Coordinates of C-alpha atoms and ligand atoms in Angstrom, one line a residue:
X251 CA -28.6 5.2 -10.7
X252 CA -25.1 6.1 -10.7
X253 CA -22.8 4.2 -13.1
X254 CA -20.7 3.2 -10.0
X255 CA -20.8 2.7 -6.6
X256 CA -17.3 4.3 -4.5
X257 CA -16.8 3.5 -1.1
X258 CA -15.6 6.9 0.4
X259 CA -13.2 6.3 3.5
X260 CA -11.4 9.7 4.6
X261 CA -10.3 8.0 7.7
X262 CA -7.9 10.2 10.2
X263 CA -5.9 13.1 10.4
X264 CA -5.0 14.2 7.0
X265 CA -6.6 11.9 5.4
X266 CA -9.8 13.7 5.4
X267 CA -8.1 16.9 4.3
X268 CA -6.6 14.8 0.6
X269 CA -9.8 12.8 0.4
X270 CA -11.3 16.3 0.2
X271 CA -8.9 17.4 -2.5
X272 CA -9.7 14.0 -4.2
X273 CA -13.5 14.9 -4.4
X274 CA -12.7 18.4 -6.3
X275 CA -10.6 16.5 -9.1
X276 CA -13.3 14.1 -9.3
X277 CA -16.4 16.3 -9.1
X278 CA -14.8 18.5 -12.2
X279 CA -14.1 15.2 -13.8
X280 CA -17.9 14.7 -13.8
X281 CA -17.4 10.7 -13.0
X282 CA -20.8 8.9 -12.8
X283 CA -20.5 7.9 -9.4
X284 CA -22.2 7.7 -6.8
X285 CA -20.1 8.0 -3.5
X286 CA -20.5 6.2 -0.7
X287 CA -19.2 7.5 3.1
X288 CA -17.9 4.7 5.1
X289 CA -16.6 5.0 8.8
X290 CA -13.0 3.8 9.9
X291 CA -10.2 4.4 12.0
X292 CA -9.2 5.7 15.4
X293 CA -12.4 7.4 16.2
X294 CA -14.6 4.0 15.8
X295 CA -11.5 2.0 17.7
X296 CA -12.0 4.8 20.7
X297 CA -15.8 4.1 20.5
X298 CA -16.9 0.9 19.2
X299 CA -13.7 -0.9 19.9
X300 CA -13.2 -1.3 16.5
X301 CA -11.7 0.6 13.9
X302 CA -13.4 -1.3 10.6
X303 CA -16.5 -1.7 11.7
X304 CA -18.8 -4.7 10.5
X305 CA -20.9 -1.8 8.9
X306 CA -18.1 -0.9 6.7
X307 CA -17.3 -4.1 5.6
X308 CA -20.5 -4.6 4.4
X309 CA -20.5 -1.2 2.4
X310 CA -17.3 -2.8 1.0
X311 CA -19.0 -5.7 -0.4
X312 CA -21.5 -3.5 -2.2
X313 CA -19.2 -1.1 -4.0
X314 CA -17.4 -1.1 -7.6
X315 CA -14.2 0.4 -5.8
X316 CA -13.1 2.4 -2.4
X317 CA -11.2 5.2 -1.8
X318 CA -9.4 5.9 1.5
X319 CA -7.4 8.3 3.1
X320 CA -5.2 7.3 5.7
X321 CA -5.9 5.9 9.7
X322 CA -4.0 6.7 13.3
X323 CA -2.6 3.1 14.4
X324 CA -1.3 2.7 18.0
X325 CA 0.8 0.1 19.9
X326 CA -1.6 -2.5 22.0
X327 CA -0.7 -0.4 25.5
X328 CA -1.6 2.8 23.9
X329 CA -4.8 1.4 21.9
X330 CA -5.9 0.2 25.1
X331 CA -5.6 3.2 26.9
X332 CA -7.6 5.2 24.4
X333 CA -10.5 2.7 24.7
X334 CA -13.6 4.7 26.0
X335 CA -14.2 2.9 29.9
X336 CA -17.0 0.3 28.9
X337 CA -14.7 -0.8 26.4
X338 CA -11.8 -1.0 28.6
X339 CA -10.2 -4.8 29.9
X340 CA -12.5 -6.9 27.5
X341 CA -9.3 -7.9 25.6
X342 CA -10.2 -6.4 22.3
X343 CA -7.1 -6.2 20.0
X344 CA -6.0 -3.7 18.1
X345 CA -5.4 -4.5 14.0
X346 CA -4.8 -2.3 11.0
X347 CA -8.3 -1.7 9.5
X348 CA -6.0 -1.0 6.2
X349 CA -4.4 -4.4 6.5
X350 CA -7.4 -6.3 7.7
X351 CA -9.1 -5.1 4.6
X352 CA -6.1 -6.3 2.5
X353 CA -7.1 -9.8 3.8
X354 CA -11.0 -10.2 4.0
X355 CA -11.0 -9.2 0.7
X356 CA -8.1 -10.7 -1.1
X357 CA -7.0 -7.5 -2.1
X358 CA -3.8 -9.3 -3.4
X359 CA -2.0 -7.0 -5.1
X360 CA -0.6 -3.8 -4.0
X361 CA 0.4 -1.5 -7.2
X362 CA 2.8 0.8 -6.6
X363 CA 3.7 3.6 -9.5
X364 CA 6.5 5.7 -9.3
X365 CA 7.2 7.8 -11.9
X366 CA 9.1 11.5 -11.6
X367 CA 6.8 14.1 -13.0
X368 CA 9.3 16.6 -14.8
X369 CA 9.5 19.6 -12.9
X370 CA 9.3 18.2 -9.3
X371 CA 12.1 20.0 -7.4
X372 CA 12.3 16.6 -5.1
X373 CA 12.7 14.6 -8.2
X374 CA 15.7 12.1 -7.2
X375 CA 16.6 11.2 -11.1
X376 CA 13.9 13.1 -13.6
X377 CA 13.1 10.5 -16.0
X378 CA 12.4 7.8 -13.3
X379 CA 9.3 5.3 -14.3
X380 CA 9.1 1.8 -12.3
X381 CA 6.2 0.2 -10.8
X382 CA 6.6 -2.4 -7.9
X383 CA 4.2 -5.3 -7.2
X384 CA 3.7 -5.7 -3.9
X385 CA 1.8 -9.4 -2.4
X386 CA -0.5 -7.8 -0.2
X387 CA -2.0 -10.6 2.0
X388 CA 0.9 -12.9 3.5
X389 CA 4.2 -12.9 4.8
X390 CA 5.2 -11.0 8.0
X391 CA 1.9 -9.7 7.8
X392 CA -0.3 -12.5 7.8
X393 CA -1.2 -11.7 11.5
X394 CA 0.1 -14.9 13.2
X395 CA 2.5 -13.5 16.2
X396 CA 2.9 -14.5 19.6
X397 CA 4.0 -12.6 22.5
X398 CA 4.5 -13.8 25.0
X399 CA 5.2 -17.2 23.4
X400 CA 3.0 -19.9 24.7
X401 CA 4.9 -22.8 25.8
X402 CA 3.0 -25.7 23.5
X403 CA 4.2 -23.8 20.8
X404 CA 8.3 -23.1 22.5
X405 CA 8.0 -27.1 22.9
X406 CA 7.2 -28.0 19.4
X407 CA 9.9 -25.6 17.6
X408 CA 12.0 -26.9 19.9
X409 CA 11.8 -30.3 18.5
X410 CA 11.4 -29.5 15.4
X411 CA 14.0 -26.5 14.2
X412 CA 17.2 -27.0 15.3
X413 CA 18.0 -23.3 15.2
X414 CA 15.3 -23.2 18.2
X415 CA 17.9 -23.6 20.3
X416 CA 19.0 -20.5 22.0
X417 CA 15.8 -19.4 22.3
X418 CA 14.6 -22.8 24.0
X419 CA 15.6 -21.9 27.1
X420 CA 13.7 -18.3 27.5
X421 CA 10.7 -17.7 29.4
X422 CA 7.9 -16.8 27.4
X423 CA 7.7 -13.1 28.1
X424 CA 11.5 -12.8 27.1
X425 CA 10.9 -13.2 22.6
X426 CA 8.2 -12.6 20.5
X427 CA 7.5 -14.6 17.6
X428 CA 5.9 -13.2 13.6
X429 CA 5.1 -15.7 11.5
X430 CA 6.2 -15.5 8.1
X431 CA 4.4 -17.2 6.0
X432 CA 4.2 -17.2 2.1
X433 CA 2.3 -19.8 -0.1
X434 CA 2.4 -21.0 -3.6
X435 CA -0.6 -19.5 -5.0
X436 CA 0.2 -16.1 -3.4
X437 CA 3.5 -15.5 -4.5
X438 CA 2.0 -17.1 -8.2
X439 CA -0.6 -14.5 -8.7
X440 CA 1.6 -11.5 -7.2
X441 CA 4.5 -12.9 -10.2
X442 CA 1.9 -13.4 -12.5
X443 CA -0.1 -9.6 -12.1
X444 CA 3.8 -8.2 -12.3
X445 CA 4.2 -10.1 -15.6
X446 CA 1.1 -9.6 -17.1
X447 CA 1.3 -5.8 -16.5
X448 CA 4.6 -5.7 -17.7
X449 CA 3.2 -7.3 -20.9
X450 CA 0.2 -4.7 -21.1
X451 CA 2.0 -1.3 -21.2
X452 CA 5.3 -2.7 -23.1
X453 CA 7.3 -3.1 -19.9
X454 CA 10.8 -4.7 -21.0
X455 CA 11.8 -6.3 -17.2
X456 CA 10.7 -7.7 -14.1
X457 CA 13.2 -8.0 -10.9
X458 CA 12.1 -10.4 -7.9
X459 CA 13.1 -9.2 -4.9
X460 CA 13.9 -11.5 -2.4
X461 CA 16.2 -12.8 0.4
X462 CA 16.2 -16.3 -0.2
X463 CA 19.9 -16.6 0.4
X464 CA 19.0 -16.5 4.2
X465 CA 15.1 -16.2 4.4
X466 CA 15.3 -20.2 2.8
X467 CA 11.9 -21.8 3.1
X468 CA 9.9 -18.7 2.1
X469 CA 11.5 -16.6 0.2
X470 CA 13.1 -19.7 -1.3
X471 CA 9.6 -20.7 -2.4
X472 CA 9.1 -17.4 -3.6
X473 CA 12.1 -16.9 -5.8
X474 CA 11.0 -20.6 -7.4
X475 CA 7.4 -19.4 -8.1
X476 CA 9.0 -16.8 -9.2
X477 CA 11.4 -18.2 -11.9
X478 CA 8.2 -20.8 -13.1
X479 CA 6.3 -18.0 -13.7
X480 CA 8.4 -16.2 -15.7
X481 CA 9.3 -19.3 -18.1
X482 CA 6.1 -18.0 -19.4
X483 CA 6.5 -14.7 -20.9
X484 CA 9.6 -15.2 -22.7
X485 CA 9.2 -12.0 -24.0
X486 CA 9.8 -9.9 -21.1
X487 CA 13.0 -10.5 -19.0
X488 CA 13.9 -11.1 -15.7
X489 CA 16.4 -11.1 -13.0
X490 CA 16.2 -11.0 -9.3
X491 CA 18.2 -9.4 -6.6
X492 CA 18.3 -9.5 -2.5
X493 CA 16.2 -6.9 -0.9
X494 CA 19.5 -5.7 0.9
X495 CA 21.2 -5.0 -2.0
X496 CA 18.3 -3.6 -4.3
X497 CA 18.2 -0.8 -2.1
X498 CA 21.7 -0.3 -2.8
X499 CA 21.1 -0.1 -6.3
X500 CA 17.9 1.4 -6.5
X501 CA 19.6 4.5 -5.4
X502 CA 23.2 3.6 -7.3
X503 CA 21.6 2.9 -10.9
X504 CA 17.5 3.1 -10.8
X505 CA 17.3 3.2 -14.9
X506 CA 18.6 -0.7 -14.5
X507 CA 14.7 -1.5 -13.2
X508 CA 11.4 -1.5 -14.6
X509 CA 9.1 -3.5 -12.8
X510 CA 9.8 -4.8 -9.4
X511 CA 7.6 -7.7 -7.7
X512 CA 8.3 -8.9 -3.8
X513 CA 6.8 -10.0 -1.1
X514 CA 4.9 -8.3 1.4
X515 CA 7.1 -6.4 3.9
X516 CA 10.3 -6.1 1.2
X517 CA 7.5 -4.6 -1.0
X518 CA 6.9 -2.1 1.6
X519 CA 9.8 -0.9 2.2
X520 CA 11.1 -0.6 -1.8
X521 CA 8.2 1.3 -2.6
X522 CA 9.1 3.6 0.6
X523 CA 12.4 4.3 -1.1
X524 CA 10.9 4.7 -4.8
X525 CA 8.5 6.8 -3.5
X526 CA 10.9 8.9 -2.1
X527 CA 13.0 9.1 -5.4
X528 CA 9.8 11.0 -6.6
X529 CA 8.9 13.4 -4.0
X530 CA 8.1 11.5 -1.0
X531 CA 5.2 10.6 0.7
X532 CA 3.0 13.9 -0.8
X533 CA 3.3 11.4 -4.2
X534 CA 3.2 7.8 -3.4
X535 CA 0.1 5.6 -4.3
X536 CA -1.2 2.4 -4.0
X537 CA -3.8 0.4 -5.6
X538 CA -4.9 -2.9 -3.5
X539 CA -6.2 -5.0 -5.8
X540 CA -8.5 -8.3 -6.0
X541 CA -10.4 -9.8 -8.2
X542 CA -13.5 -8.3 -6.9
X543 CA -12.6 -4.9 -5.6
X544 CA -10.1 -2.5 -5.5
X545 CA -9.0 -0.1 -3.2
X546 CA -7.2 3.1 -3.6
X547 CA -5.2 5.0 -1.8
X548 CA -2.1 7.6 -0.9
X549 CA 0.7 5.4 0.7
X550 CA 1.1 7.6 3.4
X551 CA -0.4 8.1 7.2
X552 CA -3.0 10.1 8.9
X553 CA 0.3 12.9 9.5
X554 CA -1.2 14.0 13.0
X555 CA 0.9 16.9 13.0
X556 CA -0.3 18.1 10.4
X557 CA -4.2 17.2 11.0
X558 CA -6.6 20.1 10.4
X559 CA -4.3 22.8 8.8
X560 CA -4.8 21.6 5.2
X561 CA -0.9 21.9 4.3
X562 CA -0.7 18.3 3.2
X563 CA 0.3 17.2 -0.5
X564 CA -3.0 16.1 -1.7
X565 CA -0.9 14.7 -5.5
X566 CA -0.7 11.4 -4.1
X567 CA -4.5 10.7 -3.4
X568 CA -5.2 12.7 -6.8
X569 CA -3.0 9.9 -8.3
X570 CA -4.7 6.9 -6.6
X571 CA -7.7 8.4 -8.0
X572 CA -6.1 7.9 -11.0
X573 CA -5.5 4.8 -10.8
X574 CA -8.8 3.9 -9.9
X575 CA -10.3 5.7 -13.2
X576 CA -7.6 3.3 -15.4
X577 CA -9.1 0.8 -13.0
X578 CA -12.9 1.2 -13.7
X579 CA -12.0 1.3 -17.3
X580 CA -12.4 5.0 -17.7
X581 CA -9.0 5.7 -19.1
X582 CA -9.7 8.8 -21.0
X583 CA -10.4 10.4 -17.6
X584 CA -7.6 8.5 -16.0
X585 CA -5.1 10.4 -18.7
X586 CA -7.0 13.7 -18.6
X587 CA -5.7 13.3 -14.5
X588 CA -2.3 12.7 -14.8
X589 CA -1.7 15.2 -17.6
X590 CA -3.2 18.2 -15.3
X591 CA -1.1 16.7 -12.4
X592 CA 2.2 17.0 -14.7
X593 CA 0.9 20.2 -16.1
X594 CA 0.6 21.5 -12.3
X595 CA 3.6 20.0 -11.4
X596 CA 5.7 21.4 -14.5
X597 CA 4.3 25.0 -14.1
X598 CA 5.4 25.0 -10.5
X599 CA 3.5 28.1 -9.2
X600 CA 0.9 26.2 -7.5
X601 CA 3.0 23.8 -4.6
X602 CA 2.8 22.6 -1.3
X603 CA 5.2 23.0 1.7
X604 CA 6.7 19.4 1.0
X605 CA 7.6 21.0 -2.5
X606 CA 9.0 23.8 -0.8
X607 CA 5.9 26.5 -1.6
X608 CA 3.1 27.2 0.5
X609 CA 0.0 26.2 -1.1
X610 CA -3.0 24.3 0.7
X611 CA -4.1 21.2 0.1
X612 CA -7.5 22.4 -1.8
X613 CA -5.1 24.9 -3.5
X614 CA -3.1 22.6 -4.9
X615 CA -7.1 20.6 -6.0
X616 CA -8.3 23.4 -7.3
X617 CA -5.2 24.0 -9.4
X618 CA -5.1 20.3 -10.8
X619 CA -9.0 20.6 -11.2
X620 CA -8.8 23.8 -13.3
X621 CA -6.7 22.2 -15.6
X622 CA -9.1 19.7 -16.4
Ligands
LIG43 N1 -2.1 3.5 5.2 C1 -2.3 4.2 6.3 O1 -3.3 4.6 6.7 C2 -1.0 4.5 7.1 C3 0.3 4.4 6.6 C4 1.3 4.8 7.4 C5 1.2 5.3 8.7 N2 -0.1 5.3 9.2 C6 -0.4 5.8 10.5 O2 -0.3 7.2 10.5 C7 0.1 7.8 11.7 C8 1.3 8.7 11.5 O3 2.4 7.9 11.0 P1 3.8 8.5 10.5 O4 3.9 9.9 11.1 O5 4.8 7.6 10.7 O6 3.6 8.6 8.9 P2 2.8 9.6 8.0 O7 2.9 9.1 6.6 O8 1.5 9.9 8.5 O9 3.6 11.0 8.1 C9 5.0 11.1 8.2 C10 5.4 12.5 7.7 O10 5.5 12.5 6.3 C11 5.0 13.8 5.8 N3 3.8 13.6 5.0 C12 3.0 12.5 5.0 N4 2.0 12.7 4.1 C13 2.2 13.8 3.5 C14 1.5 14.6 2.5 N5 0.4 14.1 1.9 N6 2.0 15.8 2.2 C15 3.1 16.3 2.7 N7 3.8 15.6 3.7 C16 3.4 14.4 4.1 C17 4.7 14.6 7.1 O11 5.9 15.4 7.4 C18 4.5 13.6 8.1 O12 4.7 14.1 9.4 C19 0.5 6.6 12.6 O13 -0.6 6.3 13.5 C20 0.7 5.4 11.6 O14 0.4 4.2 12.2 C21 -1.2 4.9 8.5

């Protein structure tokens, strides 16, 4: 038997095309693995009326770690539309298999590295190296939304927030409601992984991002975790800063940051615009991880105009992968990686249309593979 078990999720689009690149890097790493295939997205939605399906999640519970590539999400309408006839008026709902798995299995934080790999021509500032800690399980996406708004619910807010008020008097197909909702213990362990990372790999700061200023009652809560949680590593600093703003300065004066830790959907988009400052979306990766599992991915979609022509940047799967080695404890392997990325990257003659060259995906695999 294998010395691990890999859940294998290529998903849509492109994301079988990078998970295929993925598998070179790994195969001439010679990991012990064994890898698992596991089906998900649009295909099994279309089908099965779901796109996770109950077969997956049980390959999920079995497994040391996953990767996955990327999945086709829809609006409602057009999810509906796609559904094959049987499945068609039986109310199913669309949900983000990516985000659902988040949640079933407490994936709670979302690692985010961003570093610029010298030579990069879409380097924004060479030098760059933060990491952002994203909470990966509440806030705006903790699922609770009503549209239309059902009028027990209108009733209550209405006697209960005052701001209600203008919105008191629509019908209930008029607004739409997203609940944002962020707890102690989430925002705790999301500070505490930031800190405790920080700690690891000699990290001088860690910046909470936030809008408590206007976002009170959670993001309040959050900042206050927050600040607690940093009373205990006196050793590291830390200063926050409003996710408006950040952005400002992220771009203005990114050697001020180090380590960045936020909610949910302001950790989305700040790792967006890092990711960017390193080459886009051909470079940004993401670790979800629990206690129990981890799962690890490129940050980007299924690109369906690109599907099928093997053009994509496969560097940002190649570097989840990475991740995942550091993560199974195999860090000799995980450093071998990113040195024949950089090396690939640095030498320049291998690159992909994103980088402004013309290289394929497996081309760009093979090159980071025969540096190995
Ligand atoms: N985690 C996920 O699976 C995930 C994330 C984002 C979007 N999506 C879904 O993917 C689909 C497409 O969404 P989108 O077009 O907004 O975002 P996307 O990330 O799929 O692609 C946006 C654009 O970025 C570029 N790009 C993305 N990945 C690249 C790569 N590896 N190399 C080079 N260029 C790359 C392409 O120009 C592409 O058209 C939607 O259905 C969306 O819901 C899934």
């Amino acid at each position: 038997m294998a010395k691990y078990r890999i859940a294998w999720l290529p998903g849509d689009g492109i994301g079988v095309e990078v998970l295929e690149a993925a598998k070179v890097v790994l195969d001439r790493l010679a990991l012990d693995a064994d890898y698992l295939p596991g089906d998900i997205g649009w295909e099994f939605w279309c089908t099965e009326g779901d796109a996770f399906p109950e077969r997956t999640v049980d390959l999920l519970k079995r497994v040391d770690a996953a990767v996955f590539g990327a999945i086709t999400s829809k609006p409602a309408k057009d999810a509906e539309a796609a559904l094959v006839p049987e499945l068609k008026g039986r109310g199913l709902l669309y949900r983000s298999p990516i985000v659902r798995m988040r949640q079933l299995f407490d994936l709670y934080v979302c690692l985010r590295p961003i570093k610029a790999y010298p030579g990069n021509p879409l380097n924004y500032r060479d030098g760059l190296d933060l990491v952002v800690f994203r909470e990966n399980t509440e806030d705006l996406y903790a699922g609770v939304e009503f549209s239309p708004v059902p009028r027990e619910l209108a009733d209550t807010l209405g006697k209960l927030a005052k701001g209600f008020g203008p919105f008191a008097k629509l019908s209930p197909d008029e607004y739409a409601i997203s609940c944002k909702i962020n707890t102690k213990r989430g925002s705790e362990r999301i500070v505490r992984a930031a800190f405790e990372f920080a700690r690891r790999h000699g990290r001088r700061k860690v910046t909470v991002v936030h809008k408590a200023n206007v976002v009170r009652a959670t993001d309040g809560l959050f900042l206050e975790t927050a600040k607690q949680v940093a009373k205990l590593y006196p050793d590291i600093a830390v200063d926050d800063a409003n996710v408006d703003a950040m952005t400002m300065w992220l771009l203005k004066n990114p050697f001020n940051y180090d380590v960045l830790v936020a909610p949910n959907l302001y950790g989305d988009i700040v790792s967006d615009l890092c990711a960017q400052m390193v080459g886009g979306l051909g470079f940004g990766c993401s670790g979800n991880i629990g206690d129990k599992l981890a799962v690890f991915e490129p940050t980007h979609g299924s690109a369906p105009k690109h599907a099928g022509l093997y053009k994509a940047n496969p560097i940002a799967t190649i570097l989840a992968v990475k991740m995942m080695l550091d993560w199974l404890g195999e860090t000799g392997k995980a450093q071998a990686l990113e040195q024949a990325v950089a090396a690939v990257i640095k030498d320049g003659s291998v690159r992909t249309y994103d980088m402004g060259g013309s290289s394929t995906t497996l081309e760009m695999a093979g090159a980071i593979a025969a540096r190995l």
